[in-house]
Short mmCIF file of C-alpha atoms in Angstrom, two decimals:
data_model
loop_
_atom_site.label_atom_id
_atom_site.label_comp_id
_atom_site.label_asym_id
_atom_site.label_seq_id
_atom_site.Cartn_x
_atom_site.Cartn_y
_atom_site.Cartn_z
CA MET A 978 30.50 -3.47 9.98
CA LYS A 979 26.76 -2.85 9.49
CA GLN A 980 26.10 -3.47 13.20
CA LEU A 981 28.84 -1.03 14.16
CA LYS A 982 27.33 1.66 11.95
CA ILE A 983 23.94 1.21 13.60
CA GLU A 984 25.45 1.30 17.10
CA VAL A 985 27.17 4.60 16.25
CA ILE A 986 23.68 6.03 15.58
CA ILE A 987 21.70 4.45 18.44
CA THR A 988 24.20 4.44 21.31
CA PRO A 989 24.41 8.27 21.59
CA ILE A 990 20.61 8.38 21.96
CA TYR A 991 20.77 5.72 24.68
CA GLU A 992 23.52 7.60 26.54
CA LYS A 993 21.77 10.95 26.10
CA LEU A 994 18.59 9.64 27.77
CA LYS A 995 20.55 8.21 30.71
CA SER A 996 22.55 11.38 31.28
CA LYS A 997 19.56 13.73 30.86
CA TYR A 998 17.56 11.70 33.37
CA GLN A 999 20.39 11.84 35.92
CA MET A 1000 20.89 15.56 35.36
CA LEU A 1001 17.17 16.37 35.75
CA TYR A 1002 16.37 14.09 38.68
CA GLY A 1003 19.76 13.78 40.38
CA ALA A 1004 19.53 10.00 40.43
CA THR A 1005 20.20 7.02 38.22
CA ILE A 1006 17.32 5.20 36.56
CA LYS A 1007 15.73 2.57 38.83
CA LYS A 1008 15.89 -1.03 37.65
CA ASN A 1009 12.16 -1.72 37.40
CA SER A 1010 11.10 1.69 36.13
CA MET A 1011 9.48 2.51 32.81
CA GLU A 1012 12.68 4.28 31.76
CA ALA A 1013 14.81 1.19 32.46
CA LEU A 1014 12.46 -0.93 30.38
CA ILE A 1015 12.71 1.51 27.49
CA LEU A 1016 16.52 1.65 27.67
CA GLY A 1017 16.49 -2.13 27.25
CA GLU A 1018 14.24 -1.73 24.21
CA ILE A 1019 16.64 0.81 22.70
CA GLU A 1020 19.44 -1.74 23.02
CA GLU A 1021 17.28 -4.23 21.13
CA LEU A 1022 16.60 -1.71 18.37
CA LYS A 1023 20.25 -2.04 17.36
CA ASN A 1024 19.47 -5.57 16.21
CA LYS A 1025 16.09 -4.78 14.68
CA PHE A 1026 17.02 -1.80 12.52
CA THR A 1027 18.57 -1.60 9.10
CA LEU A 1028 21.02 1.27 8.67
CA GLU A 1029 18.37 3.29 6.84
CA GLU A 1030 15.82 2.72 9.62
CA ALA A 1031 18.34 3.71 12.30
CA LEU A 1032 19.00 6.98 10.47
CA LEU A 1033 15.27 7.71 10.12
CA PHE A 1034 14.80 6.94 13.81
CA ALA A 1035 17.58 9.33 14.84
CA ASN A 1036 16.26 12.02 12.50
CA THR A 1037 12.71 11.84 13.89
CA PHE A 1038 14.09 11.73 17.45
CA SER A 1039 15.85 15.05 16.82
CA TYR A 1040 12.51 16.80 16.16
CA LEU A 1041 10.86 15.97 19.49
CA ASN A 1042 11.80 19.34 21.01
CA ILE A 1043 10.12 21.54 18.42
CA ASP A 1044 7.81 23.30 20.90
CA LEU A 1045 8.20 25.03 24.23
CA VAL A 1046 7.66 22.49 27.00
CA SER A 1047 9.58 21.70 30.18
CA GLN A 1048 12.80 19.69 30.14
CA GLU A 1049 10.98 16.93 32.02
CA GLN A 1050 8.30 16.76 29.33
CA LYS A 1051 10.90 16.70 26.56
CA LEU A 1052 12.71 13.83 28.23
CA LYS A 1053 9.46 11.90 28.70
CA ARG A 1054 8.67 12.37 25.00
CA GLU A 1055 12.04 10.99 24.04
CA PHE A 1056 11.58 7.89 26.17
CA ILE A 1057 8.03 7.35 24.89
CA TYR A 1058 9.07 7.80 21.27
CA CYS A 1059 11.71 5.10 21.71
CA HIS A 1060 9.11 2.78 23.28
CA LEU A 1061 6.59 3.34 20.49
CA THR A 1062 9.29 2.80 17.90
CA TYR A 1063 10.24 -0.47 19.55
CA LEU A 1064 6.60 -1.61 19.28
CA PHE A 1065 5.81 -0.18 15.84
CA PRO A 1066 9.14 0.58 14.12
CA LYS A 1067 7.94 0.89 10.52
CA LYS A 1068 5.24 3.39 11.50
CA LEU A 1069 7.08 5.55 14.01
CA ILE A 1070 10.37 6.25 12.26
CA THR A 1071 8.56 8.30 9.61
CA TYR A 1072 5.85 9.82 11.84
CA SER A 1073 5.17 13.55 11.41
CA PRO A 1074 7.15 15.27 14.20
CA TRP A 1075 4.50 17.90 14.97
CA LEU A 1076 1.89 15.19 15.58
CA LEU A 1077 4.38 12.83 17.23
CA CYS A 1078 4.94 15.30 20.07
CA LEU A 1079 1.22 15.21 20.88
CA ILE A 1080 1.11 11.43 20.58
CA CYS A 1081 3.98 11.03 23.04
CA ASP A 1082 2.27 13.42 25.47
CA ALA A 1083 -0.81 11.16 25.43
CA VAL A 1084 1.19 8.21 26.79
CA THR A 1085 1.50 7.91 30.56
CA GLU A 1086 2.96 5.40 33.00
CA LYS A 1087 -0.56 4.00 33.40
CA ASN A 1088 -1.19 3.32 29.70
CA VAL A 1089 2.37 2.75 28.48
CA HIS A 1090 1.70 -1.02 28.36
CA TYR A 1091 -1.81 -0.74 26.88
CA THR A 1092 -0.80 -2.07 23.47
CA LEU A 1093 -4.17 -1.61 21.76
CA PHE A 1094 -4.30 2.06 22.70
CA LEU A 1095 -0.71 2.52 21.56
CA LYS A 1096 -1.62 0.82 18.29
CA PHE A 1097 -4.18 3.55 17.69
CA LEU A 1098 -1.64 6.25 18.47
CA SER A 1099 0.83 4.69 16.05
CA ASP A 1100 -1.66 4.98 13.17
CA GLU A 1101 -0.62 8.37 11.83
CA THR A 1102 -3.36 8.65 9.20
CA TRP A 1103 -6.09 7.93 11.76
CA MET A 1104 -4.63 10.23 14.39
CA LYS A 1105 -4.44 13.05 11.85
CA LYS A 1106 -8.21 12.69 11.43
CA VAL A 1107 -8.58 13.01 15.20
CA PHE A 1108 -6.41 16.13 15.11
CA GLU A 1109 -8.50 17.60 12.29
CA HIS A 1110 -11.60 17.09 14.44
CA VAL A 1111 -9.82 18.84 17.31
CA LEU A 1112 -9.29 21.87 15.07
CA ILE A 1113 -12.98 21.91 14.15
CA ILE A 1114 -13.95 21.68 17.81
CA ASP A 1115 -11.55 24.46 18.72
CA TYR A 1116 -12.84 26.68 15.93
CA HIS A 1117 -16.48 26.26 16.96
CA SER A 1118 -15.51 26.85 20.59
CA SER A 1119 -14.31 30.33 19.76
CA LEU A 1120 -16.50 33.10 21.13
CA VAL A 1121 -14.98 35.91 19.07
CA ASN A 1122 -15.33 37.06 15.48
CA GLN A 1123 -11.71 36.31 14.68
CA TYR A 1124 -10.13 32.89 15.08
CA LYS A 1125 -6.53 32.46 16.17
CA ILE A 1126 -4.65 29.19 16.61
CA ASP A 1127 -3.68 28.54 20.22
CA LYS A 1128 -1.38 25.51 20.31
CA GLU A 1129 -1.71 24.89 24.03
CA ARG A 1130 -5.51 25.01 23.87
CA ILE A 1131 -5.51 22.61 20.93
CA ARG A 1132 -3.08 20.33 22.76
CA ARG A 1133 -5.43 20.14 25.75
CA VAL A 1134 -8.40 19.16 23.57
CA PHE A 1135 -6.31 16.61 21.68
CA LEU A 1136 -5.13 14.96 24.89
CA PHE A 1137 -8.69 14.96 26.17
CA LEU A 1138 -9.80 13.02 23.08
CA CYS A 1139 -6.88 10.62 23.49
CA ARG A 1140 -8.15 9.85 26.98
CA ARG A 1141 -11.61 9.23 25.53
CA ILE A 1142 -10.09 6.85 22.96
CA GLU A 1143 -8.34 4.94 25.73
CA ASP A 1144 -11.50 4.74 27.85
CA SER A 1145 -13.71 3.76 24.91
CA LEU A 1146 -11.46 0.87 23.89
CA LYS A 1147 -12.20 -0.88 27.16
CA ASN A 1148 -15.84 -1.29 26.14
CA TYR A 1149 -15.17 -3.26 22.96
CA ASP A 1150 -14.79 -6.97 22.32
CA ARG A 1151 -11.16 -7.80 21.64
CA GLN A 1152 -12.25 -10.02 18.74
CA ILE A 1153 -13.43 -7.10 16.61
CA GLU A 1154 -11.31 -6.34 13.54
CA PHE A 1155 -8.98 -3.39 14.00
CA THR A 1156 -10.36 -1.62 10.92
CA ASP A 1157 -13.91 -1.89 12.27
CA LEU A 1158 -12.77 -0.83 15.71
CA LYS A 1159 -11.21 2.33 14.29
CA LYS A 1160 -14.54 3.20 12.65
CA GLU A 1161 -16.43 2.68 15.89
CA ILE A 1162 -14.00 4.70 17.98
CA PHE A 1163 -14.00 7.53 15.45
CA LYS A 1164 -17.79 7.73 15.68
CA ILE A 1165 -17.36 8.29 19.41
CA ILE A 1166 -14.71 10.95 18.79
CA LYS A 1167 -16.97 12.72 16.30
CA SER A 1168 -19.74 12.83 18.88
CA TYR A 1169 -17.70 15.26 20.97
CA GLN A 1170 -18.57 18.71 19.73
CA SER A 1171 -18.47 22.43 20.45
CA THR A 1172 -17.76 24.36 23.62
CA GLU A 1173 -18.87 21.66 26.04
CA LEU A 1174 -15.91 19.47 25.13
CA TYR A 1175 -13.55 22.42 25.28
CA LYS A 1176 -14.75 23.31 28.78
CA ARG A 1177 -14.27 19.73 29.97
CA SER A 1178 -10.83 19.35 28.39
CA ALA A 1179 -9.60 22.64 29.79
CA ARG A 1180 -10.28 21.73 33.41
#
């Protein structure tokens, strides 16, 4: 009975992703594609989740379209969210939706299997600190007397810093403790300041 209840929650998400992909691209999902891999992971989530976790997962999933992006980008976010949840279920099912959208946008086909990078993205508390630094950078990049939030501009800077996180991780010994690694990477992030970073991220 419990398994049936979970399937009733997860299966519609699985079917929605398949049908949206076919509608957008006019083709079925290829066997060896990233999307096919993630669909397999969604099937496995049925066995990993408690009923409460499945409900939290579905609830968070429903918030992935809170901003104005293309249908292709929305679909990509949904696939990536499912993948991240498969890897880090306890962390992702309660992730802040506004930040989650940015996190999903930072994942690409090239880094989707880079587990260490994804581990950083799954750390909501740490990524919020990165976002706070993005706001500071954006504020100091302003050339006018009044400051106004521009979500797309902030998104570009945030994604730029995510790329720097990914690149920086490749320079560290894999034996270093994760807590220490976070401190080292954040020092690098904090070194990016002012308008120069904004100009580079906006290219």
